[in-house]
Short mmCIF file of C-alpha atoms in Angstrom, two decimals:
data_model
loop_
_atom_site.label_atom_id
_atom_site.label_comp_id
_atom_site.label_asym_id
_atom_site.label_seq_id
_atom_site.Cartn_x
_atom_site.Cartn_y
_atom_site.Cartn_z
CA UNK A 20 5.19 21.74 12.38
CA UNK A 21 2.53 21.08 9.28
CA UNK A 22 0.67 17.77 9.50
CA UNK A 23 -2.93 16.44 8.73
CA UNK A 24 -5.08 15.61 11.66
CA UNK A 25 -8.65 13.89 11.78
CA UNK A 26 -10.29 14.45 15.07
CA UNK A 27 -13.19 11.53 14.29
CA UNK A 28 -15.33 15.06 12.61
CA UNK A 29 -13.15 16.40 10.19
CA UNK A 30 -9.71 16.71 8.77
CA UNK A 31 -7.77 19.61 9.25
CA UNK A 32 -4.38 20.75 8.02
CA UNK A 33 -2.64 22.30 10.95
CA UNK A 34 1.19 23.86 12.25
CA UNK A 35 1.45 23.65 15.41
CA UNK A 36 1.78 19.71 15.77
CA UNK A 37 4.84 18.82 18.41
CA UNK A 38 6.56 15.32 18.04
CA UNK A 39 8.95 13.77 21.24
CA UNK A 40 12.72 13.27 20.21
CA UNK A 41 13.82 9.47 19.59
CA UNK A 42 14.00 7.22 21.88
CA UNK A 43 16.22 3.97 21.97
CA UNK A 44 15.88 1.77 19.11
CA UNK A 45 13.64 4.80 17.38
CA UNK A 46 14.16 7.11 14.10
CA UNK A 47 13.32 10.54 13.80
CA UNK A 48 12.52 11.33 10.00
CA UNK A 49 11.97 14.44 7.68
CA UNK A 50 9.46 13.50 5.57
CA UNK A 51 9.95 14.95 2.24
CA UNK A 52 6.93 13.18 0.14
CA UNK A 53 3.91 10.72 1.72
CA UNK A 54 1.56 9.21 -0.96
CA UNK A 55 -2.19 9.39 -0.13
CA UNK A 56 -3.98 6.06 -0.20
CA UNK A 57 -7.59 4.84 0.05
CA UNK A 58 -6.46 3.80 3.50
CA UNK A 59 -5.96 7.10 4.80
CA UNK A 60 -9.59 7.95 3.57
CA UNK A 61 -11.14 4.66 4.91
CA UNK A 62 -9.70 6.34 8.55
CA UNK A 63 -11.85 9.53 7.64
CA UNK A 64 -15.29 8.21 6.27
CA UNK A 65 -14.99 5.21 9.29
CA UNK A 66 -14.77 1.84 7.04
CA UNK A 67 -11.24 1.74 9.17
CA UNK A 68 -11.95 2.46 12.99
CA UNK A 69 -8.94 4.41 14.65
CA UNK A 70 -8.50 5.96 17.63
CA UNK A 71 -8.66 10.10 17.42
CA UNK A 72 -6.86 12.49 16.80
CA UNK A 73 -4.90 11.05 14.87
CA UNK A 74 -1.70 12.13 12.74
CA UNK A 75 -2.65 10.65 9.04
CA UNK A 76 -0.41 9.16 6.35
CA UNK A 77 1.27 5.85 6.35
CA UNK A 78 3.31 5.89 2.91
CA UNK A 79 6.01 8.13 3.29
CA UNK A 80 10.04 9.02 2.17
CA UNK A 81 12.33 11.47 3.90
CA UNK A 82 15.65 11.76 5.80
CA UNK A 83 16.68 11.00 8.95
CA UNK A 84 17.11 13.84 11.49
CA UNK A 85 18.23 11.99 14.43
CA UNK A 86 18.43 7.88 15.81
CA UNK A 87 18.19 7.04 19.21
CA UNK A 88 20.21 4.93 21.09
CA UNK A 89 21.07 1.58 19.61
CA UNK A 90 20.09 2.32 15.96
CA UNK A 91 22.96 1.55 13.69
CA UNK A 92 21.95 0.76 10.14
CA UNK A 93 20.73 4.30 9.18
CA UNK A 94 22.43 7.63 10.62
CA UNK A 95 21.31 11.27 9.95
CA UNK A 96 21.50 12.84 6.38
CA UNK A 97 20.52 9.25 5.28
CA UNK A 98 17.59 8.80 2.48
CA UNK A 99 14.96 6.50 3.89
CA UNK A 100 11.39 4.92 2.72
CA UNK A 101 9.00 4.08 5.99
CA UNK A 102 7.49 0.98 6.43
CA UNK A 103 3.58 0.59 8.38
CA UNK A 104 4.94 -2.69 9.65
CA UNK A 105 6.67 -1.44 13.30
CA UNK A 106 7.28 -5.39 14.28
CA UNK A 107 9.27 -6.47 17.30
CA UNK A 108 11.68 -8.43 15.37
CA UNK A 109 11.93 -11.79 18.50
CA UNK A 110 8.47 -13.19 18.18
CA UNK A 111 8.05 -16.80 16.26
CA UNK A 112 6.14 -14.69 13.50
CA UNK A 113 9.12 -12.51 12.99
CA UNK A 114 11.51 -15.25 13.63
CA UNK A 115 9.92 -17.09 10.72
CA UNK A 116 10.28 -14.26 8.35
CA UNK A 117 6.56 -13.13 8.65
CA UNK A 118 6.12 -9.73 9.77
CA UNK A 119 3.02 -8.57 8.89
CA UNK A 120 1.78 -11.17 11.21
CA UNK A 121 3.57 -9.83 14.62
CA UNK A 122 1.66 -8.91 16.98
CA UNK A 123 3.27 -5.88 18.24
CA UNK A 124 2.99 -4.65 14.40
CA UNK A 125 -0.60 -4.92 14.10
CA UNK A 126 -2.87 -2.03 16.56
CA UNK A 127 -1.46 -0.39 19.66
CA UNK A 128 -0.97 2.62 18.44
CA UNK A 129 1.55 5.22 19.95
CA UNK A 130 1.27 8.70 20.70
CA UNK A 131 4.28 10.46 19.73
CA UNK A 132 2.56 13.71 19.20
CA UNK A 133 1.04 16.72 21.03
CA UNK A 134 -0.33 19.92 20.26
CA UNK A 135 -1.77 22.27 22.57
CA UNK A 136 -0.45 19.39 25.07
CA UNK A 137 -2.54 16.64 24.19
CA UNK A 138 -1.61 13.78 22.80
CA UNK A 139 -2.05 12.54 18.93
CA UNK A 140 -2.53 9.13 17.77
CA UNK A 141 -0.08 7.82 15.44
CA UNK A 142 -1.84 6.40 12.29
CA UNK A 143 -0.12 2.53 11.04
CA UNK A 144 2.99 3.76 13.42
CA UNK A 145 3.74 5.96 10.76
CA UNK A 146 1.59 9.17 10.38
CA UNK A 147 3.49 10.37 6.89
CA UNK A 148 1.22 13.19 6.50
CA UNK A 149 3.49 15.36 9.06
CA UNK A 150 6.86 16.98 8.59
CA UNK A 151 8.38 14.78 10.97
CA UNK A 152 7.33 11.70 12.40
CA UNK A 153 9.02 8.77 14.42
CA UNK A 154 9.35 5.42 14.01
CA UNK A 155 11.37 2.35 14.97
CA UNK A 156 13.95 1.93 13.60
CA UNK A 157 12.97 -1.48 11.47
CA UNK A 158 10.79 0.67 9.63
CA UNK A 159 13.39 3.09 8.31
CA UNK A 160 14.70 1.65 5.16
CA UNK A 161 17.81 3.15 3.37
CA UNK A 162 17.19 3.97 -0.16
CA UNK A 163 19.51 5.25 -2.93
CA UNK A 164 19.23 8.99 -2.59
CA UNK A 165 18.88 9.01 -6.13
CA UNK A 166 15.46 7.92 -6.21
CA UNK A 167 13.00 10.99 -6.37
CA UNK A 168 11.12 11.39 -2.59
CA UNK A 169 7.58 11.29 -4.07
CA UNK A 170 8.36 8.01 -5.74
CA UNK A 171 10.64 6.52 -3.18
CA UNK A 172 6.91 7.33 -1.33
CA UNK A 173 5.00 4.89 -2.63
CA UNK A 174 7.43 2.21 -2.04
CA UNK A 175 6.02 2.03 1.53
CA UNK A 176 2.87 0.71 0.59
CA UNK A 177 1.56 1.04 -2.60
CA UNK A 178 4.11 -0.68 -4.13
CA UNK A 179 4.67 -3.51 -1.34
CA UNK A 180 1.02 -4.14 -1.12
CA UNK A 181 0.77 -4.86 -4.67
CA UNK A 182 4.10 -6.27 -5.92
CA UNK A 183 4.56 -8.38 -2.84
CA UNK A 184 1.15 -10.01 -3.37
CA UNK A 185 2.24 -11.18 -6.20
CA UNK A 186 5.59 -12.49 -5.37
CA UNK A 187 5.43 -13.53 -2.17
CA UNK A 188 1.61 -14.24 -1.26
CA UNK A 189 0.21 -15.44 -4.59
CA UNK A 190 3.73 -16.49 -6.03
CA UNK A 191 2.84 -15.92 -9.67
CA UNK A 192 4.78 -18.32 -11.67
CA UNK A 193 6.01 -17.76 -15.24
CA UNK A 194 3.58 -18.69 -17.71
CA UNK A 195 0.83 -17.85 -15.18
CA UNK A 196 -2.12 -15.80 -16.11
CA UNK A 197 -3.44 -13.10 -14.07
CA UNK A 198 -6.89 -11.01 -13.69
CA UNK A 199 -6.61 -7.61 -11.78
CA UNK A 200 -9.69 -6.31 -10.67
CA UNK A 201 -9.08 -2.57 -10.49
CA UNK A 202 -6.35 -0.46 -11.59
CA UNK A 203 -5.79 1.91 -9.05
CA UNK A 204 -2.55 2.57 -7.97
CA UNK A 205 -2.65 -1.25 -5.68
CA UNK A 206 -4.05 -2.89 -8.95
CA UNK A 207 -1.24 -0.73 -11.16
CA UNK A 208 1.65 -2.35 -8.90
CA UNK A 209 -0.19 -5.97 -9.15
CA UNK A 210 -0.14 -5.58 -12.76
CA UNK A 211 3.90 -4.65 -12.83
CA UNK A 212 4.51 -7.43 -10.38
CA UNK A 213 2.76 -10.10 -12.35
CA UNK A 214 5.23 -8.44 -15.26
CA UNK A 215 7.73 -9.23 -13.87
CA UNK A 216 7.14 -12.89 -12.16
CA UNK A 217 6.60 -13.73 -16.19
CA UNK A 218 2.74 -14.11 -16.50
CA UNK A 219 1.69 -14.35 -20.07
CA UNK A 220 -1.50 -12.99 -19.67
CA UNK A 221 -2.37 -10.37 -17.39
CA UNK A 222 -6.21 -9.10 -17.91
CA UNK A 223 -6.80 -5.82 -16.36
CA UNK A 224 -10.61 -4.79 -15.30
CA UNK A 225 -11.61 -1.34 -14.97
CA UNK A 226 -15.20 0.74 -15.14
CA UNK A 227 -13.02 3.50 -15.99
CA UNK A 228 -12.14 3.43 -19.52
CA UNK A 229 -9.82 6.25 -19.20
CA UNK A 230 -7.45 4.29 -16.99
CA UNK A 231 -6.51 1.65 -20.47
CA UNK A 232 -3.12 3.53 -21.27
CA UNK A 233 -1.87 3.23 -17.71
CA UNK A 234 -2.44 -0.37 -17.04
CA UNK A 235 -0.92 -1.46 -20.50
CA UNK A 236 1.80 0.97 -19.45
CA UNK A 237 2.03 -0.93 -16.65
CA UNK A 238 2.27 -4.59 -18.19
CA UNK A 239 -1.35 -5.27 -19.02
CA UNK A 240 -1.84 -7.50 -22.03
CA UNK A 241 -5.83 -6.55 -22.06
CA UNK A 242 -7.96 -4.24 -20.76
CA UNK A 243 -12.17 -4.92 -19.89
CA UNK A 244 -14.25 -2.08 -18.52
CA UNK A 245 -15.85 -5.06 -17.30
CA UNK A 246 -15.49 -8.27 -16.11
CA UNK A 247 -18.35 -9.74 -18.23
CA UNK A 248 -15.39 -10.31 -21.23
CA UNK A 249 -12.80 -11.90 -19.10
CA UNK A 250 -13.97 -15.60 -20.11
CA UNK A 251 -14.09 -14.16 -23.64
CA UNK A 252 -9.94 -13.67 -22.96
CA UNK A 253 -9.36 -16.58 -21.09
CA UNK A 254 -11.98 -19.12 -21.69
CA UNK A 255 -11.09 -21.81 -19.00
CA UNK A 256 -10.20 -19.06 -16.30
CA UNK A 257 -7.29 -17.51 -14.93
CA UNK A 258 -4.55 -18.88 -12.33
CA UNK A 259 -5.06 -15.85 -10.40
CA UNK A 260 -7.93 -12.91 -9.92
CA UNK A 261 -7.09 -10.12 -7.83
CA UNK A 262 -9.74 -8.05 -6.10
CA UNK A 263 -7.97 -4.27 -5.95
CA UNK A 264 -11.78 -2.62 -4.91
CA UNK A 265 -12.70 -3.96 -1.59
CA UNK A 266 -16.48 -4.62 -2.26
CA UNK A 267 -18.07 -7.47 -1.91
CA UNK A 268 -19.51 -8.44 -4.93
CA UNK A 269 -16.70 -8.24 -6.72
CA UNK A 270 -15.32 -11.12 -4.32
CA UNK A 271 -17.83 -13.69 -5.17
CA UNK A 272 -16.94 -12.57 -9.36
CA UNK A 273 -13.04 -12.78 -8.56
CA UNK A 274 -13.68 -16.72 -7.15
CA UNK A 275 -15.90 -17.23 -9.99
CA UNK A 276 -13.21 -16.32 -13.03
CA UNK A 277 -10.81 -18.98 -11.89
CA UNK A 278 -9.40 -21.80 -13.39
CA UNK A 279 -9.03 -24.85 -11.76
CA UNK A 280 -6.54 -24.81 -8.96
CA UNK A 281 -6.80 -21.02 -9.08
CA UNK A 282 -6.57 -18.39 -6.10
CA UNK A 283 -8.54 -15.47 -5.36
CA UNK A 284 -6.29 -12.85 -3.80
CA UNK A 285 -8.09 -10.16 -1.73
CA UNK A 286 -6.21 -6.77 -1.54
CA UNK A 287 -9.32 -4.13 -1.26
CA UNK A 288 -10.35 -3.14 1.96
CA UNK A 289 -13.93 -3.42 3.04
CA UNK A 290 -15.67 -2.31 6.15
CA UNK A 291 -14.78 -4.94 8.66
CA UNK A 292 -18.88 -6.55 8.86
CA UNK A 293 -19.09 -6.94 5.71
CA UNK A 294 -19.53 -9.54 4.07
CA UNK A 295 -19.44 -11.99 0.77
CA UNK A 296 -20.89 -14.72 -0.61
CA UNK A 297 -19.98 -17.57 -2.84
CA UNK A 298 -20.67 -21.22 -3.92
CA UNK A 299 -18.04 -23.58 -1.83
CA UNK A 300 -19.06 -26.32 -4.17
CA UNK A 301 -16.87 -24.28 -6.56
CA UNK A 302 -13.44 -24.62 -4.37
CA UNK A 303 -13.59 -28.12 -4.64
CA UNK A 304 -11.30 -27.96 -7.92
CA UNK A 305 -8.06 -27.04 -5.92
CA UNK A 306 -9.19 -23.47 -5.78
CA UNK A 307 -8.22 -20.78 -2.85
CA UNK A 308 -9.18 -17.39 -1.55
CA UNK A 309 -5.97 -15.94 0.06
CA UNK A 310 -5.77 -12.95 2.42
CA UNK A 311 -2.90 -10.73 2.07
CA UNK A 312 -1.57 -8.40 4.53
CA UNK A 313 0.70 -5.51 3.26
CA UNK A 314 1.97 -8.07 0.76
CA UNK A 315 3.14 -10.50 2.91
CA UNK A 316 6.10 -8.74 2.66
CA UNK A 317 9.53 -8.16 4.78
CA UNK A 318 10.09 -4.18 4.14
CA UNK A 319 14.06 -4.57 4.95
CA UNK A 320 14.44 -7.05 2.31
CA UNK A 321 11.60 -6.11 -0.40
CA UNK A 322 12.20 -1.79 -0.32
CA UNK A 323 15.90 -2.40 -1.47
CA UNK A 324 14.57 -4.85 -4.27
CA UNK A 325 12.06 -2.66 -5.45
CA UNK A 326 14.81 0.30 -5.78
CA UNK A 327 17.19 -2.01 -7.91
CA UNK A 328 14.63 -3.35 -9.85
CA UNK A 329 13.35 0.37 -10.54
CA UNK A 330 17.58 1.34 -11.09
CA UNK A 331 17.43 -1.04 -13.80
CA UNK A 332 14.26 0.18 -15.47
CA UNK A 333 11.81 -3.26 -14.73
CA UNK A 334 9.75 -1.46 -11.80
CA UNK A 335 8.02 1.58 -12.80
CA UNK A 336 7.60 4.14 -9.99
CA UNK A 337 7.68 7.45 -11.44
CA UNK A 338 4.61 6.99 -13.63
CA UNK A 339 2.99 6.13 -10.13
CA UNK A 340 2.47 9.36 -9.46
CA UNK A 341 -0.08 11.10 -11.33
CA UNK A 342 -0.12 14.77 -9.39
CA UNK A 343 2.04 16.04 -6.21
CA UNK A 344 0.28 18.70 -3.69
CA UNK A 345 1.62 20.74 -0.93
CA UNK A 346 0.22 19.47 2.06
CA UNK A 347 -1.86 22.71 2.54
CA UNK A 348 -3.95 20.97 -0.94
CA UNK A 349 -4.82 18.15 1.00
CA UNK A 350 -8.46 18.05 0.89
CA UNK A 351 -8.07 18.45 -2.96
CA UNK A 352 -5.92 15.51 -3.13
CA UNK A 353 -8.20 13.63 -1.17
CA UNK A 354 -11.12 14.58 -3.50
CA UNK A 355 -9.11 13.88 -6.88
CA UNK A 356 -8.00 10.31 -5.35
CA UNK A 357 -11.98 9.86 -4.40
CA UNK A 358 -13.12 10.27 -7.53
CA UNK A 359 -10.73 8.38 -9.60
CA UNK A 360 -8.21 11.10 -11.23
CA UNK A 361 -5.16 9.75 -9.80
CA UNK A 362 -2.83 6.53 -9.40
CA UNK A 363 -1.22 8.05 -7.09
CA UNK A 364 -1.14 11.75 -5.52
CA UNK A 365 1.29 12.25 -3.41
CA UNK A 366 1.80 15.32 -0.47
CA UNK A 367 5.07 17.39 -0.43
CA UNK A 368 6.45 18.78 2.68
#
C-alpha cells in the first residue's frame, strides 16, 4: 500500500508499505483524506525528534476495515476521524478527564508497519499519510458520514488544537477579547473558536496580508500585518494573545499585549532548546502563560461537537481546506504549506 515515509534523510512516497491486522482493543482504518500540518514537517527538518522510519501523518478521516477483539463502539463500513491522543483510558490523568496528559499517550511509539520486513515507526500513533493505518480503538471517532473526508480530516488536529484551546484551556468567556498571533490553519480554528465562546473582539495578526479575507471569514473583527497596531485596537490589552508561530520572540510580544489578568496561550511549536524571554515583573498583574497540549481536549467528546456544531453551520470546516493532493503530490503539498499558500492541504488516498 501507498504511504509517506521519512527515513531521518528524506521523504519518500512509496507502495509497498505492509501494516499487521488488529489486535484486541485496536482499529484498522481506510484512510480516505489526512491533512498535512507543520507538525509533520517539524518531523522532517528535525525541530520534532522521532524515531526513523517513520510512517507520517497524524490528522486523518477514513473507514473502518476491521476491529479487533473487544472494540464495540465503531464496526466496519463505519465513518471515523482519528485522534493523535492513543491514551490508556485507567490512569488518574484519564480518570480525571485529561488525556492529553496520559502517559501511555505521549512517546512510545509502535511499529505496526513493515516493508521489505523491517519495521516502521508509527508517527503520533497515527501515521495518516498511509492507506491504512491502525490505531486503538479510543482514537477512532464515529462521525456523520455526511461530512466530506478531507474536512472530517482536519477535525483530528487542526481543529482540536485550536478550538479546544479556546474552550477548554483558555476558556474564553463571552465578552472576552482575543489576539491571534498567526492565521494559519491552528490560528484560523482559534479565531472560529473564540467566535463562538462570544468574544467581542478578536484581533487577528498576520505578515501575510493576503491571508485578511480568511481570518474575517473566519470570525476576525480586525486584521494587523503586525502586531505593532494591536494597542492601537485595544488600548489596555487583550484577555487573551495566542501565539499560532512557535518562535520565540513572538512569545515575549504575546505576554506583552495583555491586559491585566490576561493569559498568554502557546500553541506554536518550537525546537525543544529553545528558548524565550520576558519581564516576570509584568505577571504580577494576575497575568499567565498557559501551555496547551492538543487543546486540552477529550477527542470522544470534542470530534462529535465539532461535527454538530459544523451540521448547524457555526464551525466552518470546509473553507479549511485550501487545496487537496493525491498522495503521490506530496512534496508539493509540503512546499505550498511551507511557504504559506495554504490553510490547510490535505492528501487523498
Amino acid at each position: 500500500m501507498r504511504a509517506v515515509v521519512f527515513d531521518g534523510k528524506q521523504v519518500e512516497v512509496v507502495d509497498d508499505l505492509e501494516i499487521r491486522d488488529p489486535g484486541p482493543g485496536e482499529v484498522l482504518v481506510g484512510i480516505r483524506a489526512a491533512g498535512l500540518c507543520h507538525s509533520d514537517i517539524s518531523v522532517t527538518d528535525g525541530t520534532i525528534p522521532f524515531p526513523v522510519p517513520v510512517v507520517l501523518g497524524h490528522e486523518g478521516a477514513g473507514v473502518v476495515e476491521a476491529v479487533g477483539a473487544g472494540v464495540t463502539h465503531v464496526a466496519p463500513g463505519d465513518h471515523v476521524a482519528l485522534s493523535t491522543l492513543a491514551g490508556c483510558g485507567a490512569c488518574a490523568e484519564c480518570d480525571r478527564g485529561r488525556p492529553t496528559m496520559c502517559r501511555k499517550a505521549i512517546g512510545m511509539p509502535g511499529q505496526p508497519f513493515s516493508r521489505g520486513g523491517n519495521p516502521l515507526y508509527q508517527f503520533a500513533s497515527n501515521s495518516a499519510f498511509s492507506e491504512r493505518t491502525l490505531v486503538k480503538a479510543v482514537q477512532a471517532i464515529k462521525i456523520p458520514s455526511e461530512i466530506p473526508f478531507p474536512s472530517a480530516a482536519l477535525m483530528g488536529c487542526g481543529v482540536v488544537t485550536g478550538v479546544g484551546a479556546v474552550l477548554n484551556r483558555a476558556r474564553v468567556a463571552l465578552g472576552d477579547t482575543v489576539v491571534v498571533i498567526g492565521t494559519g490553519g491552528i490560528g484560523l480554528n482559534v479565531i472560529q473558536g473564540a467566535r463562538i465562546a462570544g468574544a467581542s473582539r478578536i484581533v487577528a495578526v498576520d505578515t501575510n496580508p493576503a491571508k485578511e479575507d480568511s481570518a474575517r471569514l473566519f470570525g476576525a473583527t480586525e486584521f494587523l500585518t503586525s502586531t505593532d497596531g494591536v494597542r492601537d485596537v485595544l488600548p489596555t490589552g487583550a484577555d487573551h494573545v495566542f501565539e499560532c508561530v512557535g518562535r520565540t520572540s513572538l512569545i515575549r510580544t504575546a505576554i506583552d499585549l495583555l491586559d491585566r489578568h490576561g493569559q498568554a496561550i502557546l500553541l506554536g511549536m518550537t525546537a525543544p532548546t529553545d528558548e524565550a524571554t520576558f519581564l516576570p515583573a509584568a505577571m504580577f498583574l494576575d497575568k499567565s502563560i498557559l501551555g496547551c497540549r492538543y487543546g486540552s481536549s477529550r477527542p470522544q467528546r470534542d470530534i462529535p461537537l465539532y461535527a454538530e456544531l459544523y451540521r448547524q453551520g457555526r464551525l466552518l470546516l470546509d473553507e479549511l481546506v485550501t487545496e487537496t493532493y493525491p498522495v503521490e503530490d506530496f512534496a508539493k503539498a509540503a512546499a505550498d504549506a511551507e511557504q504559506g499558500r495554504v490553510a490547510r492541504g490535505v492528501l487523498t488516498f
